[in-house]
Structure formats: structure tokens, C-alpha cells
Tab-separated table of C-alpha atoms in Angstrom:
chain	number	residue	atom	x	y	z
A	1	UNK	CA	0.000	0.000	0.000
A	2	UNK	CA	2.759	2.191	1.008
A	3	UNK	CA	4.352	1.821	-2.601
A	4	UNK	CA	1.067	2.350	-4.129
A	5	UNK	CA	0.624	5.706	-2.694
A	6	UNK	CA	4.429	6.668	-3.043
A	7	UNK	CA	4.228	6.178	-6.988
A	8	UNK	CA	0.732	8.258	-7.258
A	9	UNK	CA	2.777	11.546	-5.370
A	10	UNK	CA	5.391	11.255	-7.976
A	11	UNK	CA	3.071	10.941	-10.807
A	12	UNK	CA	1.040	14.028	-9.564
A	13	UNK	CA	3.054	17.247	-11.541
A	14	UNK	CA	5.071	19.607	-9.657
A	15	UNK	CA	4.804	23.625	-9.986
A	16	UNK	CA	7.798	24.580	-12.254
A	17	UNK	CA	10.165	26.788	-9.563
A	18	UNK	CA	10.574	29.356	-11.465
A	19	UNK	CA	6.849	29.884	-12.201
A	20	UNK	CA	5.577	33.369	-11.793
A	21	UNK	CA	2.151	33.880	-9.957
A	22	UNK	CA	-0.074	36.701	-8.368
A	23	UNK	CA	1.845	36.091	-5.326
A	24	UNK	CA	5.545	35.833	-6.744
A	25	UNK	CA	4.960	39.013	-9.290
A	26	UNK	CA	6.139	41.840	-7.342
A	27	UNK	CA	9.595	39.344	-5.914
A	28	UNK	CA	10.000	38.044	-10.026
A	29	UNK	CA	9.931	42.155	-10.951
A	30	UNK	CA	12.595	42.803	-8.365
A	31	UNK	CA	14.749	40.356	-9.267
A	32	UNK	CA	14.801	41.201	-12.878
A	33	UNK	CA	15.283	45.390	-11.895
A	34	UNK	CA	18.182	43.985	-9.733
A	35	UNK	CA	19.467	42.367	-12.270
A	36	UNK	CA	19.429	44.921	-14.589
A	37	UNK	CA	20.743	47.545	-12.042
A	38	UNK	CA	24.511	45.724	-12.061
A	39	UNK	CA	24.990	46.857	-15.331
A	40	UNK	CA	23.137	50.089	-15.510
A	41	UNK	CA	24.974	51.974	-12.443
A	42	UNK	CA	28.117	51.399	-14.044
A	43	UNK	CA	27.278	53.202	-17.188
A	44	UNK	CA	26.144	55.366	-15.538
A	45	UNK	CA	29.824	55.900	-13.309
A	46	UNK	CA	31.266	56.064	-16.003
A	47	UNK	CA	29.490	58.624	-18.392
A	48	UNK	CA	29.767	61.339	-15.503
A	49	UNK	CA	33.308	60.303	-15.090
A	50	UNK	CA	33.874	60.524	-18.940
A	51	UNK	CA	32.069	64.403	-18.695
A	52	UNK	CA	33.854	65.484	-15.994
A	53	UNK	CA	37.021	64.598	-17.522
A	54	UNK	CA	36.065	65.876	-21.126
A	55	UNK	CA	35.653	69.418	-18.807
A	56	UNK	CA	39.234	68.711	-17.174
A	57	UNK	CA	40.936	68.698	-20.530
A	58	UNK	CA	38.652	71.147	-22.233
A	59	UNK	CA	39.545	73.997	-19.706
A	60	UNK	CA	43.119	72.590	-19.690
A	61	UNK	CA	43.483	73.206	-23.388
A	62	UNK	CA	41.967	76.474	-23.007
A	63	UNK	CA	44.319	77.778	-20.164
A	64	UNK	CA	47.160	76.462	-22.229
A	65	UNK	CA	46.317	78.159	-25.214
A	66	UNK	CA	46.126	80.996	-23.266
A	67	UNK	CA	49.126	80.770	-21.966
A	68	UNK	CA	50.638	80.516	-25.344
A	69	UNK	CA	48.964	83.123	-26.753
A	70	UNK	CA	50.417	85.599	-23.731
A	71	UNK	CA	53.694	84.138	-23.969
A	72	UNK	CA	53.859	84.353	-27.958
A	73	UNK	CA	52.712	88.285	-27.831
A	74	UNK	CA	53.756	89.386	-24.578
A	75	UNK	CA	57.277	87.824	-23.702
A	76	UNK	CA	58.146	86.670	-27.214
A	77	UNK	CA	56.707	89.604	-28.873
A	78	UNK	CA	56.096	87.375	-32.111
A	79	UNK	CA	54.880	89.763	-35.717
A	80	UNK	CA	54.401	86.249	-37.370
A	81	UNK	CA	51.275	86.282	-39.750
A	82	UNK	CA	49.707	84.017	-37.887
A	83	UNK	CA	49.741	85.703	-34.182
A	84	UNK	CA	48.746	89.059	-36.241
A	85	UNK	CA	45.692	86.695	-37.395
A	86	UNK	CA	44.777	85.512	-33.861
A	87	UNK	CA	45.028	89.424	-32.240
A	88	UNK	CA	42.721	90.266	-35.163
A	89	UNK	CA	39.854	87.919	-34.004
A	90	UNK	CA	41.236	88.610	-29.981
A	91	UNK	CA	41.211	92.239	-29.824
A	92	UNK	CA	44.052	91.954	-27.147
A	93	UNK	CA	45.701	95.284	-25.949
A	94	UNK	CA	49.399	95.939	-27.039
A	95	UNK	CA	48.732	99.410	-24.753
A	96	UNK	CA	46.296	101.411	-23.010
A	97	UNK	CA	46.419	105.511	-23.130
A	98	UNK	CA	43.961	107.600	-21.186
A	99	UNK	CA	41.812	104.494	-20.753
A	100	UNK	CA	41.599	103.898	-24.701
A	101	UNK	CA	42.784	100.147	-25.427
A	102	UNK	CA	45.467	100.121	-28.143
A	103	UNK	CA	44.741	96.893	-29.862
A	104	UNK	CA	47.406	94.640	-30.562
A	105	UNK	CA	46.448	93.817	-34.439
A	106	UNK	CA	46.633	97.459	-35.084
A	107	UNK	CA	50.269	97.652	-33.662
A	108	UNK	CA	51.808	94.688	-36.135
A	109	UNK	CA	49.160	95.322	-38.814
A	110	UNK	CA	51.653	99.004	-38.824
A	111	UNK	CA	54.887	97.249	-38.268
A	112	UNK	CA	54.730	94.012	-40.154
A	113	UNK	CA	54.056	96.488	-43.044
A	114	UNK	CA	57.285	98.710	-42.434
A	115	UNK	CA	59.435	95.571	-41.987
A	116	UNK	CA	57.306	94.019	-45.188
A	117	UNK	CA	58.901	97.250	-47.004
A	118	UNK	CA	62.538	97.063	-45.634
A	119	UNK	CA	63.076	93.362	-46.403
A	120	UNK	CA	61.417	93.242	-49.523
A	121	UNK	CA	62.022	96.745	-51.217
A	122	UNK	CA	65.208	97.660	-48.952
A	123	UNK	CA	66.697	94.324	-49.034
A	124	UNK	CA	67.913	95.208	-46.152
A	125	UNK	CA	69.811	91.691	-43.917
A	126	UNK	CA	67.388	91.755	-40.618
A	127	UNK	CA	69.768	89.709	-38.632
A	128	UNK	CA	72.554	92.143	-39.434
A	129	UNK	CA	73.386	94.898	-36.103
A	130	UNK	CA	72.316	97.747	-38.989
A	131	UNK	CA	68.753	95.390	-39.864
A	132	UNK	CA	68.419	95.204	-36.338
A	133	UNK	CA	68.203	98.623	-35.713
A	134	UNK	CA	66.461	99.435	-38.257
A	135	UNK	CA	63.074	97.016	-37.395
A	136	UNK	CA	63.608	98.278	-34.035
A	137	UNK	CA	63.162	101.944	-35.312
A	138	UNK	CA	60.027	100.833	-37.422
A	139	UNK	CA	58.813	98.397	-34.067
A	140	UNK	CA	58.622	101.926	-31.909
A	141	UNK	CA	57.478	104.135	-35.166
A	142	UNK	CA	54.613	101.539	-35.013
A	143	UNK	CA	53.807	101.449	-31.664
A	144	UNK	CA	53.481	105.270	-31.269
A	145	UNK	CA	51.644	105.398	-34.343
A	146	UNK	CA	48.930	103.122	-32.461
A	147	UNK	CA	48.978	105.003	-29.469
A	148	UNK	CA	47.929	108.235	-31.588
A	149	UNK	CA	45.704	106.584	-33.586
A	150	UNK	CA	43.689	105.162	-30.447
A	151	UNK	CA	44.183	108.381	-28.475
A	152	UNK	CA	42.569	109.995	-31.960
A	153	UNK	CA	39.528	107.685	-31.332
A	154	UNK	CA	38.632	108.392	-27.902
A	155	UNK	CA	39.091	112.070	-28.576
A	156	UNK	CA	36.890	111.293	-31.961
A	157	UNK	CA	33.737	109.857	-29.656
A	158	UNK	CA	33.999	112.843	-27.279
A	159	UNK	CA	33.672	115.169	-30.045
A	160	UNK	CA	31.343	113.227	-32.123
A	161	UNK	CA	33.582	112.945	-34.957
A	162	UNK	CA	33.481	110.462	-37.742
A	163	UNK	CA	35.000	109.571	-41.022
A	164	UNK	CA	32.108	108.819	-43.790
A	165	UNK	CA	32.583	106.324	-46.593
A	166	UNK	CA	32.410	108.770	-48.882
A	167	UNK	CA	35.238	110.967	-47.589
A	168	UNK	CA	37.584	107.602	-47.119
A	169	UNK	CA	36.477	106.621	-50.698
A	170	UNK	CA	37.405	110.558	-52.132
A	171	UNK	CA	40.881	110.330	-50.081
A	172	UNK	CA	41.603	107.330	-52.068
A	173	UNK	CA	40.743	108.348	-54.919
A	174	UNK	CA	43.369	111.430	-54.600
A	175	UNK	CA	46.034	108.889	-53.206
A	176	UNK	CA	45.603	106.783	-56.891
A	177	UNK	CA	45.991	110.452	-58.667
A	178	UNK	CA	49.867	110.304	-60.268
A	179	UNK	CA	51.616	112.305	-62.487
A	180	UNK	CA	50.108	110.408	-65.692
A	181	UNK	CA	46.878	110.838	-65.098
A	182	UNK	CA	44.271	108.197	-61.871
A	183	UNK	CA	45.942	104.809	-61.426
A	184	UNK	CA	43.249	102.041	-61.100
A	185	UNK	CA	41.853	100.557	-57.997
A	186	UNK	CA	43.332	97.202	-58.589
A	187	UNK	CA	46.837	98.407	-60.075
A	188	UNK	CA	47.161	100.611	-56.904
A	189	UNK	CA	45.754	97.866	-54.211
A	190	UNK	CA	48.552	95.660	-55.976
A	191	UNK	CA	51.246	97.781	-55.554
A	192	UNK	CA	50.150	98.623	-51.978
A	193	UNK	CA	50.583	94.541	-51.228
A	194	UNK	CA	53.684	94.818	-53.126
A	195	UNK	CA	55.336	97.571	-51.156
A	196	UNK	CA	53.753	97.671	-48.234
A	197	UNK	CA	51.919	93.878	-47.786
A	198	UNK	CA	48.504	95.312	-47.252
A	199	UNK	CA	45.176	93.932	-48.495
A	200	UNK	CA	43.098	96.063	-49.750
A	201	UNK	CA	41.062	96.379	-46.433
A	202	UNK	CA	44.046	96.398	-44.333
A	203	UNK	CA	45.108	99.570	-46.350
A	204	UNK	CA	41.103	100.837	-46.181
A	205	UNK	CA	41.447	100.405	-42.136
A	206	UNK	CA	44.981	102.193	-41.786
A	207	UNK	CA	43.915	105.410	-44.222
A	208	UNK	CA	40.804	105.688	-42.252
A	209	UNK	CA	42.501	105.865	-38.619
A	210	UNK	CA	44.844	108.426	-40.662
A	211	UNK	CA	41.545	110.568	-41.801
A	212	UNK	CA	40.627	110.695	-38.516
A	213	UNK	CA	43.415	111.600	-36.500
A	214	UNK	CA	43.531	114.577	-38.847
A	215	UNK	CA	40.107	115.617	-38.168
A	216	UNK	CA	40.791	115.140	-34.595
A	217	UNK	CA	44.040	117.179	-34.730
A	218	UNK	CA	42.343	119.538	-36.309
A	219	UNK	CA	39.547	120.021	-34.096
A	220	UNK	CA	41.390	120.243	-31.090
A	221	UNK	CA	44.147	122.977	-32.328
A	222	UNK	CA	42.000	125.802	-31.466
A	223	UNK	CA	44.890	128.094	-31.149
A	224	UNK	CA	46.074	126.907	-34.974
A	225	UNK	CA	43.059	127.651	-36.435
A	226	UNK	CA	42.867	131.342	-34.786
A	227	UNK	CA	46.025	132.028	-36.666
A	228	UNK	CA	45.056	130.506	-39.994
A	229	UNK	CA	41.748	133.194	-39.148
A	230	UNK	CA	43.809	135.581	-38.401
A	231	UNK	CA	45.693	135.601	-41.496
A	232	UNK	CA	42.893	134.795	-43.805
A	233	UNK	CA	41.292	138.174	-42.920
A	234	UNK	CA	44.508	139.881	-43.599
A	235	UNK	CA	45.446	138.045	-47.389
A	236	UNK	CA	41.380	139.025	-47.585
A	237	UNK	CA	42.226	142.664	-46.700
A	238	UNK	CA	45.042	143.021	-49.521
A	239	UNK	CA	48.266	141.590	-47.500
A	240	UNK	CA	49.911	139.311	-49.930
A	241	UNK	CA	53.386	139.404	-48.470
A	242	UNK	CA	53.443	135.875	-47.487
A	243	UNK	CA	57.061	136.098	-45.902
A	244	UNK	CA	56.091	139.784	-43.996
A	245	UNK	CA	52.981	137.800	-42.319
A	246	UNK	CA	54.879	134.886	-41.027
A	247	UNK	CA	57.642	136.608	-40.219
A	248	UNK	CA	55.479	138.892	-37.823
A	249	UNK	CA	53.046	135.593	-36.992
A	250	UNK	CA	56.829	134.310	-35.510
A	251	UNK	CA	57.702	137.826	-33.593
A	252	UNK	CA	54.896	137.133	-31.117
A	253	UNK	CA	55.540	133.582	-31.169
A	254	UNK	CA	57.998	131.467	-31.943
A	255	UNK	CA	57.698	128.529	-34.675
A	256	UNK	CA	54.084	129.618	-35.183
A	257	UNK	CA	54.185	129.509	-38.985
A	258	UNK	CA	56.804	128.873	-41.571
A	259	UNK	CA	57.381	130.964	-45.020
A	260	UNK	CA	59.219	128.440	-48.081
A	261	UNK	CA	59.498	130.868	-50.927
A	262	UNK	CA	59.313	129.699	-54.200
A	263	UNK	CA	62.552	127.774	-55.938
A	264	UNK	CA	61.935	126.096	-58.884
A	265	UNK	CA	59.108	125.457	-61.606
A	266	UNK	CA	56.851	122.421	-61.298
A	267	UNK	CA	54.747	120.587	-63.699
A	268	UNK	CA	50.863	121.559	-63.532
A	269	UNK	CA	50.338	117.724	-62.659
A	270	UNK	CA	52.978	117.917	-59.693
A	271	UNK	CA	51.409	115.772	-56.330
A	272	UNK	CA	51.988	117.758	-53.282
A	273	UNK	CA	49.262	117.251	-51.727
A	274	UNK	CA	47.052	119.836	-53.116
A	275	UNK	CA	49.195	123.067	-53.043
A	276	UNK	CA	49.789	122.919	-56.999
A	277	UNK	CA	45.959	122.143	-57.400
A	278	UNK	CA	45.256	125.268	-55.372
A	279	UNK	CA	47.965	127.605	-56.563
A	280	UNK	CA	46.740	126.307	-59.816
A	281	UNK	CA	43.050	128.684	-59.915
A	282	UNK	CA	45.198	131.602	-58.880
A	283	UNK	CA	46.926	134.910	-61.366
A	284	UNK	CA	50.275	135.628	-60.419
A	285	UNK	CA	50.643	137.190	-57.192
A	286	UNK	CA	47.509	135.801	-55.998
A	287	UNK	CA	46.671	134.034	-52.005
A	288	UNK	CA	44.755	131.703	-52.202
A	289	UNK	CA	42.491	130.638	-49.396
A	290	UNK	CA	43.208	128.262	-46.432
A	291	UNK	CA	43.774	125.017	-47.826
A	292	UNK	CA	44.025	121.550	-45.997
A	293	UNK	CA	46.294	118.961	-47.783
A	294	UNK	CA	45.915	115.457	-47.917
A	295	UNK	CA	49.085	115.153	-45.241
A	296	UNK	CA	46.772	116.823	-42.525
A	297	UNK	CA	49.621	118.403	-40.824
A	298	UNK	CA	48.063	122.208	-40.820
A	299	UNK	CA	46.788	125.015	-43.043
A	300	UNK	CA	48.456	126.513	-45.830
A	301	UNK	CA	48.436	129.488	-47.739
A	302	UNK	CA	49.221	129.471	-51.194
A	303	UNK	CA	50.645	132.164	-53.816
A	304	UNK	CA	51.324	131.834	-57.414
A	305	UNK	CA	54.102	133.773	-58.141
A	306	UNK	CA	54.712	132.790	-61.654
A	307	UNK	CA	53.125	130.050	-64.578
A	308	UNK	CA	53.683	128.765	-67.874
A	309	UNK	CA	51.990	126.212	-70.158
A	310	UNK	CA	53.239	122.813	-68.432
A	311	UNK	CA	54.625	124.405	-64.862
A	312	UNK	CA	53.958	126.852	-62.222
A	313	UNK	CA	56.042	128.390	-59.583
A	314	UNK	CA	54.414	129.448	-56.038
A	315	UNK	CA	55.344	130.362	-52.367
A	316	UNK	CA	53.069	129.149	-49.376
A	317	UNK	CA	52.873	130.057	-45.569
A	318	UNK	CA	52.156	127.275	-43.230
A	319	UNK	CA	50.545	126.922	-39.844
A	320	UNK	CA	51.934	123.788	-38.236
A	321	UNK	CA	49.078	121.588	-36.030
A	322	UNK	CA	50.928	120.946	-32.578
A	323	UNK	CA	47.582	120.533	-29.797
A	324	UNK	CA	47.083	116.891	-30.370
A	325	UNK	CA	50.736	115.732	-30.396
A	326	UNK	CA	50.705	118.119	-26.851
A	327	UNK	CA	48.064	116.506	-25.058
A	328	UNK	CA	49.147	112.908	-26.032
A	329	UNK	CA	52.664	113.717	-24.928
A	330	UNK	CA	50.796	114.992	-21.228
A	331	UNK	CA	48.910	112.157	-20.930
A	332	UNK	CA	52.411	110.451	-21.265
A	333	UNK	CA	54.090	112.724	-18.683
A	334	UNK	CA	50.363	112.042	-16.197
A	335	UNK	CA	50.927	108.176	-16.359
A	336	UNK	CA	47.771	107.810	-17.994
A	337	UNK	CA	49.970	105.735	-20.504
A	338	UNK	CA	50.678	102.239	-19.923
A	339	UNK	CA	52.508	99.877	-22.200
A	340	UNK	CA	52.438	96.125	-22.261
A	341	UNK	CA	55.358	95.344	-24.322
A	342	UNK	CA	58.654	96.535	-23.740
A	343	UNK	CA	59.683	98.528	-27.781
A	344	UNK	CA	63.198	99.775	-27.477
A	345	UNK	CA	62.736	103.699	-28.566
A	346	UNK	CA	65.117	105.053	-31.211
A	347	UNK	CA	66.571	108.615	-31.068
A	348	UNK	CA	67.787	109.323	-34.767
A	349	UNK	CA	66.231	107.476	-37.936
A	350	UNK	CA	68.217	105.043	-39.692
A	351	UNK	CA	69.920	106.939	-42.942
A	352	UNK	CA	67.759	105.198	-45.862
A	353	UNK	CA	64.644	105.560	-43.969
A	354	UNK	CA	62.736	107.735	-45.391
């Protein structure tokens, strides 16, 4: 009997042990998230690991290039093309003066262009002592050219002062004006590469800071343009002795305005920055009103003293602009002028500089 019954339990079928019932759901669904959990939290390490590392190296690279960049400009003082690309797109300061930032790419865009001329037109050896000396006199040309030009802005904003498009594009015009008649655009822009390594917007940028500095000089030379009144109403009045007004301009005070009598013929064509245009609508003897050249250095008075068919021979008086180069030399002497680089500054110009 007892075998009987032992056979019928073992022929009755047993509840597979991994069977999943109302009572077992919620213990199967755990197990399975636990399973799954082993691999998931160490994914999941290991992504915020890989970020926080990605950071680590990003900022890394950043401080390093950084670094480089300060070294390359600051202690190296490299002109290479490429570091006057990268202070193009970083406006970095080469200077500050009176609070005005002196950027960096204006500094080489100025000197890379004098040293473009020396070793290319000049020939000149620039690891000889005389080369040497003579970058380093174009290196501290260039830097004090920046320094005006930026102290020529800030003045420009407090005076509301601006250079239009259409006085940039009539100066340029006048610069492509030779003694054979207007050179054209692209003729011009390639000899301005040629000489000078400029692009054609490099050179727009660089005779636009020139426009305005002169509008700025001449804005802020009140004591200039009193004289230049001063004689205007006496040339108006009948005085055409060019050499008797300076010479009395100078009695009162010294350097004010300098006579250069006429000495020899020049063609009708001649560019002097408009004082043969002017002297050109005069008759002999003849003053001709105030007239600003294209240098932007002063006013001039013009008289014809004699002409022909191809030339012309005249005397002028000239007024010298000196305010602006005085108040950038006191903010100088105030300390209001701070240099980043060290430029070694050259007393005399080299001989064939011109």
C-alpha cells in the first residue's frame, strides 16, 4: 500500500520553480530590476566620469592656449602672420592711453608692413646689427603710431567725430591720382601689397585711422586755427606778403608759422598734396584761401608767383598743427599711458629711412 501511494505523489506534476504567480509578481519584478541595475549603475559611473574629464581637458586646453597666446605676444613679442591673425579675431591690448585700449592687431598690422617694405624693397639683412636697428626703429614708429591713432579715437567719440565712406572713398581716390593721369583701384591695391603687404582692407582700415586723427588734430588745435583766421582776414584785406605775415606771426611767437618761398618750376600735374591744385586757380601774385592737404599736418596758404603752359612756380605760408601731439605727450608725462610690451625707442632714424 505504502508503494502504491508513493508512486501516485510522484506521478502528480510539480509547480515549475521558477513559475511566476499573483503572489511571486512583485519578488519576479525585483529580481529582474536587480538584475538589470549591475549593469546600468556602471554606465552610468562612467558617463559622468567621462564628462567630468572631457571638462578637465577642455579647460586645460583652453588655459594652455592661453598661456601661449600671452607668452607668444607678450614675452616673445612674435609679428608672425599668424599671431597678427589671432590678435585680429582677440582684440588683445598691445597698450592702453587715457583708458583707450590700443589693440594689438593694429600695432603689427603698422609694423609688419614697415618691416614688409625694408626686407622686400630695402633688401635690407634683418639679422645684421644695422637690420636690427632698423626694425627696431620701425617696431617703436609703429607702436606710437597706435597710441595716436587710439588716443585719436577716444578724442573722436567725445567730439562726435566720424569719417564717412564717402570721404575715405574721395581720399583714395586722390592717393591713386599720379603724375600720368588716376591709377586704377586694382593696379594701386597691388602695388600697396607689393610695397607695403597690405590687403586692400588692411590699407582701407589704416587710411581711415589716418583721416581721422587729422580731423581730430584739427579740431582740437584751437589756437592753430585762430592764426590761420587771423591771417585769412589779412590776405582778404590786400596783405599778400606771405614772408612779412609769417615773419610777424613768428615775432609774437615762436615757430608759429613757416614761409618756403618759391625755388623752382613744377609741372601743372605735380602731387603735393594739393598746393599745386590750389595755386593752380590763382593769377600771379595771388593768395589763395586756407587750404588743408591730404598730409593733414596744418593750413596753408598758397601764392602763385609765376606760370607757364606745363609748370607753375608758387610760395606758401604754413601753420603747423601741434595741440594733439601736446596733449598725447601729457597724458604720457600724467601716467595715464601704460605699455604692455617693452619697444626699445630710437633717437635718430636710420639713414635710408625715409
Amino acid at each position: 500500500m505504502k508503494k502504491l501511494l508513493s508512486k501516485m505523489r510522484k506521478k502528480q506534476p510539480q509547480e515549475p520553480a521558477g513559475r511566476i504567480t499573483t503572489d511571486t509578481l512583485a519578488e519576479h519584478r525585483e529580481k529582474v530590476l536587480a538584475g538589470g541595475r549591475k549593469f546600468k549603475y556602471p554606465v552610468q559611473y562612467q558617463r559622468h566620469k567621462l564628462v567630468i574629464n572631457a571638462l578637465i581637458i577642455g579647460v586645460a586646453a583652453v588655459v594652455l592656449l592661453v598661456g601661449l597666446g600671452w607668452y607668444m605676444l607678450y614675452s616673445a613679442q612674435n609679428t608672425s602672420e599668424f599671431m597678427y591673425r589671432v590678435a585680429k579675431v582677440v582684440p588683445v591690448p598691445v597698450a592702453v592711453v587715457d583708458g583707450e585700449q590700443v589693440r594689438y592687431s593694429d600695432y603689427l598690422m603698422k609694423y609688419r608692413s614697415a618691416e614688409h617694405y625694408l626686407l622686400e624693397k630695402e633688401q635690407i639683412d634683418g639679422n645684421s646689427e644695422d637690420g636690427k636697428s632698423q626694425l627696431g626703429y620701425v617696431k617703436s614708429q609703429a607702436m606710437t603710431d597706435a597710441i595716436a591713432d587710439a588716443y585719436a579715437q577716444k578724442l573722436a567719440r567725445e567730439l562726435d567725430i566720424q569719417v564717412s565712406d564717402a570721404e575715405l572713398e574721395t581720399f583714395l581716390k586722390q592717393q591713386r591720382q599720379s603724375s600720368d593721369g588716376e591709377v586704377s583701384e586694382t593696379t594701386y591695391n597691388a602695388v600697396i601689397r607689393d610695397y607695403y603687404g597690405w590687403s586692400p582692407a588692411e590699407y582701407r582700415e589704416a587710411m581711415k585711422s589716418k583721416l581721422l586723427r587729422q580731423k581730430v588734430a584739427y579740431a582740437v588745435d584751437t589756437k592753430a586755427d585762430a592764426i590761420s583766421r587771423g591771417i585769412e582776414e589779412k590776405v582778404k584785406a590786400g596783405n599778400t606778403d606771405l614772408k612779412a605775415l609769417a615773419d610777424s606771426l613768428n615775432a609774437e611767437a615762436p615757430e608759429t608759422a613757416t614761409f618756403m618761398p618759391a625755388t623752382a618750376w613744377v609741372p601743372k600735374n605735380n602731387q603735393d598734396g594739393g598746393l599745386t591744385e590750389a595755386a593752380l586757380k590763382l593769377k600771379n601774385g595771388q593768395v589763395s584761401t586756407v587750404v588743408k592737404t591730404t598730409s593733414g599736418d596744418g593750413y596753408y596758404y598758397v601764392k602763385l608767383v609765376d606760370s607757364n603752359e606745363t609748370q607753375i612756380r608758387y610760395e606758401y605760408i604754413y601753420i603747423p598743427l601741434t595741440e594733439f601731439d601736446a596733449k598725447l605727450a601729457q597724458v604720457e608725462k600724467d601716467n595715464k599711458l601704460k605699455k604692455y610690451i617693452t619697444v626699445e625707442d630710437t633717437i635718430t632714424q636710420p639713414d635710408n629711412q625715409e
